[in-house]
Amino acid sequence: MSDKRYVRPYGDTTGDGMVQTSFTLPIPHGPRADGAAQQLANRMGIDPAMVVHSSPIGEDFTFFVVYGSVRHLVDLDEVRVVEREYPLLSPAEVNTSVKKLLRRKFVVVGGCIGTDAHTVGIDAILNVKGFAGEKGLEYYRELRVVNLGAQVSVPDLVRSARAEKADAVLVSQVVTQRDAHVLNTQEMSAAFREAMGDRRPLLVAGGPRFDPLMAGELGVDRVFGRGTTPGEVASYLVHAVRTRRGVAA
Amino acid sequence: MGLLDLDPAVVARARRLAARAAEPVVSIAKAHTTVAVERATLRLAGITGADSTHRAGDVPWVNRVVDTVREHCGLEHGVALPAFHALRGGGFGSLTELAEATAAGQVRYVLPTGRDRDRAERAARTAVARGVRTVDRNRAQRDRLVARLGDPPQRPWIYLIVATGDIDEDVVQACNAARAGADVIAVIRSTGQSLLDYVPEGATHHGFAGTYATQENFRIMRAALDGVSKEVGRYVRLTNYASGLCMPEIAVLGGLQRLDMMLNDSMYGILFRDINPIRTFVDQRFSRQVHARAGIIINTGEDNYLTTADAVDAAHTVTVSQLLNEHFAHEAGLPDALLGLGHAFEINPALPDSFRLELAHALLARELFPDAPLKWMPPTKHMTGDVFGGHLLDGFFNLAGVLTGQSILLVGMMTEAVVTPLLADRDLALKNVRYVLNAAGGLAEDFRPAPDGLIVKRAHQVLGEAVDLLERIVDDGLLNAIADGTFGLMKRPADRGRGSEGVVEKAEDYVNPAAELLEAGA
């Protein structure tokens, strides 16, 4: 099985290439719409295509279900996937790991630094309400979250991180005028290096205009871009603790 | 009715305990005001618009005035007296002119005394009464439209959400949804609006995963739905969110623009948004008084507890919260007919008998609150990218809704937690609802759970656990119970959370004409 290089979808017979798909076209229901769906399916590589269902959605749209055989072959040698260097954990798994690794709660301090008042991002990650169907870090029993909110100055952030004995500091930056997000984050990481040296907490920056490859340039441990969910951040935190421990041990 | 054979003595005891648990909190709510309550009062008195010259962006005039009054003479006496005294003393033509002058630093607010005080109080009462009359007119207008166009022909009412971020797109989607059968349209707010300590202004076109709640957006959507209501021959209702730091103001704007339902939970902001508990209870009481006046149906948020805690283990916390929400609502003047108490279909479908347990919980809510328009919320926690499985689960949710006589059914989408629903997803979801209503709409008539069966036993068990928990809450105090993580597993101490700086203890001579008018129901 594993040395198979080319595969096609499986319906009920090896090699039949059968797929099922559904879509909506912005045209009124009728024979012409069915013909249009047929044409789209053919262009998608489904040939022969059977438009097995079509129904109107209001006066201007038609919904279709199509079954058919795709011409395409998948070349498994060409499949490239980016492997995440850490596994995605459920909240329960995060809690168990933190308990095992630290035997105390993991402290997260977060906020929007500089003049940035857009707390959408940090709140999506920290608030219980969460984002994309995932609960925020506040929901995790073994994480203690201190959300400092908007427009936190860098000295205040460092002070709070120290007072709360933060294991990780999360900053969010939405405003990008004149590269404010980059400059603010660099100022933040420099301040932590100066104040705490190697004993500084994990530094994590997030925002829609950040590129995850910028971590080095920003002086932080990790950068998260658009669409990041709380679960990804929590899983990363566990991974980072484990890695640090591993190094120390 | 009476399928569960609940013991009336136990039910009465549960209500008594809820009232006792709520009592100290109601006292606290009565003894305090907040910046948001004072701003809401000024909105009723007629201040609209925002200061667009401020460097932080648009700042609503009500914020400028309330902040300045607080700075000059404190808010413990209420904003009305200093504001209306300054209005008269400065010879301003309108409150908006006063606000402009305030922003320019030209107004010095003081607390008037003697005859000045009487005059200011009279002027404030006249202005606020005008706002309250607008709310009354809107309520009468709704009654007229319902009488002329009619309510939905069936129960449950079909409730659909739109959320594009752009009010103009929302209008298109809402009208299409109404034509496809929706009876209630909810416009989800932009992520994080609940944490803004001001209400944005004007028509907005770029929200995050939702559209900002503004007075103008309310007006635009209500006007559009009035149009489509005529077209479909039934009154299509509009819902928004009176939650977060501006709960009282949003309630006022909803009353002024004839919204029909409002999400308004007594504890949601505390638990899920980390808003200060005192701030929440003060704001909530005022906002519910406004809703009562406006004839707006509140929707409470018990469904949220089940997305964090387990839906079986925490079933009784839903009942407890419903009882508390009911008491707070009654205390604020809302009758049963306006109590859209919430609950949800969130039990893990892999659990044996999960559907029977759902029926038990849903029926318990129905029988505990026979006259409340219960809001039945669809599965979210166990929806995955498997849209086919999700569609089936939504079908069972719909069936549970009709079988247990739920009043408002939020339409579940198979793409929940996957993508924003496509046009076709919404159409399939509505077909799912219509099929179940058509095939089994009258099944409640034949549904008699066995007296010693799992459904009846489970309902009794949940009610018993709810009474036990209420006893603990009465002993501990509700604020301590919230601080200890009783609800939704969140720990929220009374002295923490956002917006606490906006809470002010009332002085002996506190005056708020809006609160007086609403309290009196006159």
PDB file of C-alpha atoms in Angstrom, chain A residues 64-246:
ATOM      1  CA  PHE A  64     -26.644  21.820  -6.885  1.00  0.00           C
ATOM      2  CA  VAL A  65     -25.368  18.464  -5.752  1.00  0.00           C
ATOM      3  CA  VAL A  66     -23.065  16.746  -8.228  1.00  0.00           C
ATOM      4  CA  TYR A  67     -21.635  13.215  -8.317  1.00  0.00           C
ATOM      5  CA  GLY A  68     -19.060  12.141 -10.844  1.00  0.00           C
ATOM      6  CA  SER A  69     -15.655  10.812 -11.620  1.00  0.00           C
ATOM      7  CA  VAL A  70     -12.601  13.065 -11.544  1.00  0.00           C
ATOM      8  CA  ARG A  71      -9.918  12.730 -14.166  1.00  0.00           C
ATOM      9  CA  HIS A  72      -7.171  13.819 -11.806  1.00  0.00           C
ATOM     10  CA  LEU A  73      -4.552  11.607 -10.284  1.00  0.00           C
ATOM     11  CA  VAL A  74      -2.840  12.425  -7.011  1.00  0.00           C
ATOM     12  CA  ASP A  75       0.933  12.010  -7.093  1.00  0.00           C
ATOM     13  CA  LEU A  76       1.870  11.179  -3.517  1.00  0.00           C
ATOM     14  CA  ASP A  77       5.552  11.951  -4.203  1.00  0.00           C
ATOM     15  CA  GLU A  78       4.578  15.562  -4.791  1.00  0.00           C
ATOM     16  CA  VAL A  79       2.671  15.986  -1.545  1.00  0.00           C
ATOM     17  CA  ARG A  80       4.425  18.547   0.660  1.00  0.00           C
ATOM     18  CA  VAL A  81       3.089  19.272   4.112  1.00  0.00           C
ATOM     19  CA  VAL A  82       4.412  21.667   6.697  1.00  0.00           C
ATOM     20  CA  GLU A  83       4.735  19.697   9.886  1.00  0.00           C
ATOM     21  CA  ARG A  84       3.941  21.757  12.960  1.00  0.00           C
ATOM     22  CA  GLU A  85       6.830  21.204  15.362  1.00  0.00           C
ATOM     23  CA  TYR A  86       4.401  20.722  18.232  1.00  0.00           C
ATOM     24  CA  PRO A  87       1.166  18.752  18.547  1.00  0.00           C
ATOM     25  CA  LEU A  88      -2.201  20.488  18.915  1.00  0.00           C
ATOM     26  CA  LEU A  89      -3.518  19.696  22.376  1.00  0.00           C
ATOM     27  CA  SER A  90      -7.028  19.817  23.774  1.00  0.00           C
ATOM     28  CA  PRO A  91      -7.607  22.039  26.820  1.00  0.00           C
ATOM     29  CA  ALA A  92      -7.622  18.948  29.025  1.00  0.00           C
ATOM     30  CA  GLU A  93      -4.283  17.826  27.609  1.00  0.00           C
ATOM     31  CA  VAL A  94      -2.807  21.289  28.083  1.00  0.00           C
ATOM     32  CA  ASN A  95      -3.950  21.285  31.715  1.00  0.00           C
ATOM     33  CA  THR A  96      -2.515  17.836  32.381  1.00  0.00           C
ATOM     34  CA  SER A  97       0.799  18.705  30.752  1.00  0.00           C
ATOM     35  CA  VAL A  98       1.162  21.958  32.682  1.00  0.00           C
ATOM     36  CA  LYS A  99       0.374  20.187  35.940  1.00  0.00           C
ATOM     37  CA  LYS A 100       2.926  17.516  35.220  1.00  0.00           C
ATOM     38  CA  LEU A 101       5.634  19.892  34.011  1.00  0.00           C
ATOM     39  CA  LEU A 102       5.289  22.727  36.507  1.00  0.00           C
ATOM     40  CA  ARG A 103       3.235  21.392  39.440  1.00  0.00           C
ATOM     41  CA  ARG A 104       1.698  24.860  39.619  1.00  0.00           C
ATOM     42  CA  LYS A 105      -0.295  27.133  37.358  1.00  0.00           C
ATOM     43  CA  PHE A 106       1.314  28.625  34.272  1.00  0.00           C
ATOM     44  CA  VAL A 107       0.997  32.413  34.360  1.00  0.00           C
ATOM     45  CA  VAL A 108       0.176  34.316  31.189  1.00  0.00           C
ATOM     46  CA  VAL A 109       0.270  38.125  31.116  1.00  0.00           C
ATOM     47  CA  GLY A 110      -1.185  39.732  28.010  1.00  0.00           C
ATOM     48  CA  GLY A 111      -2.057  43.101  26.562  1.00  0.00           C
ATOM     49  CA  CYS A 112      -1.902  45.518  23.652  1.00  0.00           C
ATOM     50  CA  ILE A 113       1.241  47.632  23.897  1.00  0.00           C
ATOM     51  CA  GLY A 114       1.912  51.163  22.690  1.00  0.00           C
ATOM     52  CA  THR A 115      -1.006  53.301  21.572  1.00  0.00           C
ATOM     53  CA  ASP A 116      -2.829  50.320  20.145  1.00  0.00           C
ATOM     54  CA  ALA A 117      -6.391  50.174  21.487  1.00  0.00           C
ATOM     55  CA  HIS A 118      -7.475  47.179  19.408  1.00  0.00           C
ATOM     56  CA  THR A 119      -7.949  44.430  21.935  1.00  0.00           C
ATOM     57  CA  VAL A 120      -9.859  42.216  19.482  1.00  0.00           C
ATOM     58  CA  GLY A 121      -6.869  39.927  18.980  1.00  0.00           C
ATOM     59  CA  ILE A 122      -5.675  39.577  22.556  1.00  0.00           C
ATOM     60  CA  ASP A 123      -9.261  39.162  23.786  1.00  0.00           C
ATOM     61  CA  ALA A 124      -9.946  36.455  21.198  1.00  0.00           C
ATOM     62  CA  ILE A 125      -6.970  34.523  22.582  1.00  0.00           C
ATOM     63  CA  LEU A 126      -7.436  35.284  26.304  1.00  0.00           C
ATOM     64  CA  ASN A 127     -11.194  35.807  26.968  1.00  0.00           C
ATOM     65  CA  VAL A 128     -13.188  32.698  27.821  1.00  0.00           C
ATOM     66  CA  LYS A 129     -15.424  33.583  24.891  1.00  0.00           C
ATOM     67  CA  GLY A 130     -12.509  32.705  22.634  1.00  0.00           C
ATOM     68  CA  PHE A 131     -12.405  32.556  18.857  1.00  0.00           C
ATOM     69  CA  ALA A 132     -13.399  30.198  16.048  1.00  0.00           C
ATOM     70  CA  GLY A 133     -15.270  27.903  18.387  1.00  0.00           C
ATOM     71  CA  GLU A 134     -12.347  27.512  20.775  1.00  0.00           C
ATOM     72  CA  LYS A 135     -12.400  28.861  24.317  1.00  0.00           C
ATOM     73  CA  GLY A 136      -9.761  31.395  25.264  1.00  0.00           C
ATOM     74  CA  LEU A 137      -6.841  30.747  27.607  1.00  0.00           C
ATOM     75  CA  GLU A 138      -8.863  31.934  30.637  1.00  0.00           C
ATOM     76  CA  TYR A 139     -10.842  28.739  30.234  1.00  0.00           C
ATOM     77  CA  TYR A 140      -7.804  26.546  30.910  1.00  0.00           C
ATOM     78  CA  ARG A 141      -7.742  25.548  34.563  1.00  0.00           C
ATOM     79  CA  GLU A 142      -3.966  25.361  34.759  1.00  0.00           C
ATOM     80  CA  LEU A 143      -3.318  28.724  33.128  1.00  0.00           C
ATOM     81  CA  ARG A 144      -3.620  31.869  35.187  1.00  0.00           C
ATOM     82  CA  VAL A 145      -4.370  34.729  32.826  1.00  0.00           C
ATOM     83  CA  VAL A 146      -3.794  38.403  33.542  1.00  0.00           C
ATOM     84  CA  ASN A 147      -5.193  40.517  30.718  1.00  0.00           C
ATOM     85  CA  LEU A 148      -3.886  44.066  31.005  1.00  0.00           C
ATOM     86  CA  GLY A 149      -6.073  45.305  28.135  1.00  0.00           C
ATOM     87  CA  ALA A 150      -5.261  48.160  25.791  1.00  0.00           C
ATOM     88  CA  GLN A 151      -2.492  50.746  25.591  1.00  0.00           C
ATOM     89  CA  VAL A 152      -0.183  49.139  28.108  1.00  0.00           C
ATOM     90  CA  SER A 153       3.202  50.836  28.314  1.00  0.00           C
ATOM     91  CA  VAL A 154       6.287  48.637  28.036  1.00  0.00           C
ATOM     92  CA  PRO A 155       7.548  49.509  31.569  1.00  0.00           C
ATOM     93  CA  ASP A 156       4.086  48.638  32.965  1.00  0.00           C
ATOM     94  CA  LEU A 157       4.110  45.378  31.091  1.00  0.00           C
ATOM     95  CA  VAL A 158       7.545  44.448  32.459  1.00  0.00           C
ATOM     96  CA  ARG A 159       6.454  45.451  35.978  1.00  0.00           C
ATOM     97  CA  SER A 160       3.286  43.384  35.760  1.00  0.00           C
ATOM     98  CA  ALA A 161       5.120  40.407  34.311  1.00  0.00           C
ATOM     99  CA  ARG A 162       7.551  40.524  37.197  1.00  0.00           C
ATOM    100  CA  ALA A 163       4.865  41.035  39.862  1.00  0.00           C
ATOM    101  CA  GLU A 164       2.723  38.212  38.515  1.00  0.00           C
ATOM    102  CA  LYS A 165       5.755  35.955  37.991  1.00  0.00           C
ATOM    103  CA  ALA A 166       4.711  35.532  34.382  1.00  0.00           C
ATOM    104  CA  ASP A 167       5.811  32.432  32.531  1.00  0.00           C
ATOM    105  CA  ALA A 168       4.728  33.955  29.235  1.00  0.00           C
ATOM    106  CA  VAL A 169       3.920  37.430  27.978  1.00  0.00           C
ATOM    107  CA  LEU A 170       1.536  37.781  25.050  1.00  0.00           C
ATOM    108  CA  VAL A 171       1.320  41.063  23.196  1.00  0.00           C
ATOM    109  CA  SER A 172      -1.053  41.907  20.415  1.00  0.00           C
ATOM    110  CA  GLN A 173      -0.496  44.546  17.759  1.00  0.00           C
ATOM    111  CA  VAL A 174      -3.068  45.503  15.176  1.00  0.00           C
ATOM    112  CA  VAL A 175      -2.078  49.035  14.171  1.00  0.00           C
ATOM    113  CA  THR A 176       0.734  48.953  11.602  1.00  0.00           C
ATOM    114  CA  GLN A 177       1.101  52.629  10.705  1.00  0.00           C
ATOM    115  CA  ARG A 178       4.786  53.474  10.204  1.00  0.00           C
ATOM    116  CA  ASP A 179       5.661  49.938  11.309  1.00  0.00           C
ATOM    117  CA  ALA A 180       4.401  50.646  14.833  1.00  0.00           C
ATOM    118  CA  HIS A 181       3.762  46.946  15.391  1.00  0.00           C
ATOM    119  CA  VAL A 182       7.391  46.035  14.657  1.00  0.00           C
ATOM    120  CA  LEU A 183       8.938  48.901  16.623  1.00  0.00           C
ATOM    121  CA  ASN A 184       6.676  48.402  19.648  1.00  0.00           C
ATOM    122  CA  THR A 185       7.419  44.703  19.783  1.00  0.00           C
ATOM    123  CA  GLN A 186      11.176  45.239  19.463  1.00  0.00           C
ATOM    124  CA  GLU A 187      11.040  47.806  22.264  1.00  0.00           C
ATOM    125  CA  MET A 188       9.155  45.295  24.380  1.00  0.00           C
ATOM    126  CA  SER A 189      11.572  42.424  23.833  1.00  0.00           C
ATOM    127  CA  ALA A 190      14.589  44.682  24.470  1.00  0.00           C
ATOM    128  CA  ALA A 191      13.058  45.880  27.732  1.00  0.00           C
ATOM    129  CA  PHE A 192      12.538  42.316  28.928  1.00  0.00           C
ATOM    130  CA  ARG A 193      16.097  41.332  27.987  1.00  0.00           C
ATOM    131  CA  GLU A 194      17.481  44.308  29.845  1.00  0.00           C
ATOM    132  CA  ALA A 195      15.336  43.885  32.931  1.00  0.00           C
ATOM    133  CA  MET A 196      15.405  40.134  33.333  1.00  0.00           C
ATOM    134  CA  GLY A 197      18.059  38.691  31.033  1.00  0.00           C
ATOM    135  CA  ASP A 198      17.784  34.943  30.618  1.00  0.00           C
ATOM    136  CA  ARG A 199      15.153  34.730  33.292  1.00  0.00           C
ATOM    137  CA  ARG A 200      12.694  36.627  31.125  1.00  0.00           C
ATOM    138  CA  PRO A 201       9.327  35.006  30.408  1.00  0.00           C
ATOM    139  CA  LEU A 202       8.468  33.523  27.054  1.00  0.00           C
ATOM    140  CA  LEU A 203       7.639  36.355  24.697  1.00  0.00           C
ATOM    141  CA  VAL A 204       4.869  35.863  22.167  1.00  0.00           C
ATOM    142  CA  ALA A 205       3.639  38.465  19.678  1.00  0.00           C
ATOM    143  CA  GLY A 206       0.473  38.249  17.641  1.00  0.00           C
ATOM    144  CA  GLY A 207      -1.367  40.295  15.063  1.00  0.00           C
ATOM    145  CA  PRO A 208      -2.865  40.134  11.593  1.00  0.00           C
ATOM    146  CA  ARG A 209       0.147  41.760   9.918  1.00  0.00           C
ATOM    147  CA  PHE A 210       2.844  39.720  11.590  1.00  0.00           C
ATOM    148  CA  ASP A 211       4.687  37.047   9.670  1.00  0.00           C
ATOM    149  CA  PRO A 212       5.544  33.994  11.810  1.00  0.00           C
ATOM    150  CA  LEU A 213       9.067  34.129  10.323  1.00  0.00           C
ATOM    151  CA  MET A 214       9.749  37.488  12.018  1.00  0.00           C
ATOM    152  CA  ALA A 215      10.372  36.093  15.518  1.00  0.00           C
ATOM    153  CA  GLY A 216      14.145  36.593  15.365  1.00  0.00           C
ATOM    154  CA  GLU A 217      13.909  40.112  14.028  1.00  0.00           C
ATOM    155  CA  LEU A 218      11.402  41.043  16.739  1.00  0.00           C
ATOM    156  CA  GLY A 219      13.408  39.428  19.527  1.00  0.00           C
ATOM    157  CA  VAL A 220      10.506  37.241  20.650  1.00  0.00           C
ATOM    158  CA  ASP A 221      10.143  33.484  20.975  1.00  0.00           C
ATOM    159  CA  ARG A 222       7.157  33.117  18.723  1.00  0.00           C
ATOM    160  CA  VAL A 223       4.978  35.107  16.371  1.00  0.00           C
ATOM    161  CA  PHE A 224       1.402  34.232  15.505  1.00  0.00           C
ATOM    162  CA  GLY A 225      -0.357  35.659  12.462  1.00  0.00           C
ATOM    163  CA  ARG A 226      -3.930  36.064  11.292  1.00  0.00           C
ATOM    164  CA  GLY A 227      -6.458  33.395  12.220  1.00  0.00           C
ATOM    165  CA  THR A 228      -4.518  31.943  15.157  1.00  0.00           C
ATOM    166  CA  THR A 229      -6.775  30.177  17.651  1.00  0.00           C
ATOM    167  CA  PRO A 230      -6.387  29.971  21.442  1.00  0.00           C
ATOM    168  CA  GLY A 231      -5.723  26.231  21.210  1.00  0.00           C
ATOM    169  CA  GLU A 232      -2.702  26.791  18.984  1.00  0.00           C
ATOM    170  CA  VAL A 233      -1.259  29.312  21.427  1.00  0.00           C
ATOM    171  CA  ALA A 234      -1.910  27.077  24.453  1.00  0.00           C
ATOM    172  CA  SER A 235      -0.342  24.091  22.700  1.00  0.00           C
ATOM    173  CA  TYR A 236       2.685  26.190  21.831  1.00  0.00           C
ATOM    174  CA  LEU A 237       3.093  27.321  25.441  1.00  0.00           C
ATOM    175  CA  VAL A 238       3.187  23.708  26.609  1.00  0.00           C
ATOM    176  CA  HIS A 239       5.672  22.858  23.892  1.00  0.00           C
ATOM    177  CA  ALA A 240       7.893  25.795  24.863  1.00  0.00           C
ATOM    178  CA  VAL A 241       7.873  24.848  28.550  1.00  0.00           C
ATOM    179  CA  ARG A 242       8.736  21.298  27.651  1.00  0.00           C
ATOM    180  CA  THR A 243      11.598  22.454  25.422  1.00  0.00           C
ATOM    181  CA  ARG A 244      12.997  24.819  28.082  1.00  0.00           C
ATOM    182  CA  ARG A 245      12.772  22.072  30.676  1.00  0.00           C
ATOM    183  CA  GLY A 246      14.465  19.680  28.321  1.00  0.00           C
TER     184      GLY A 246
END
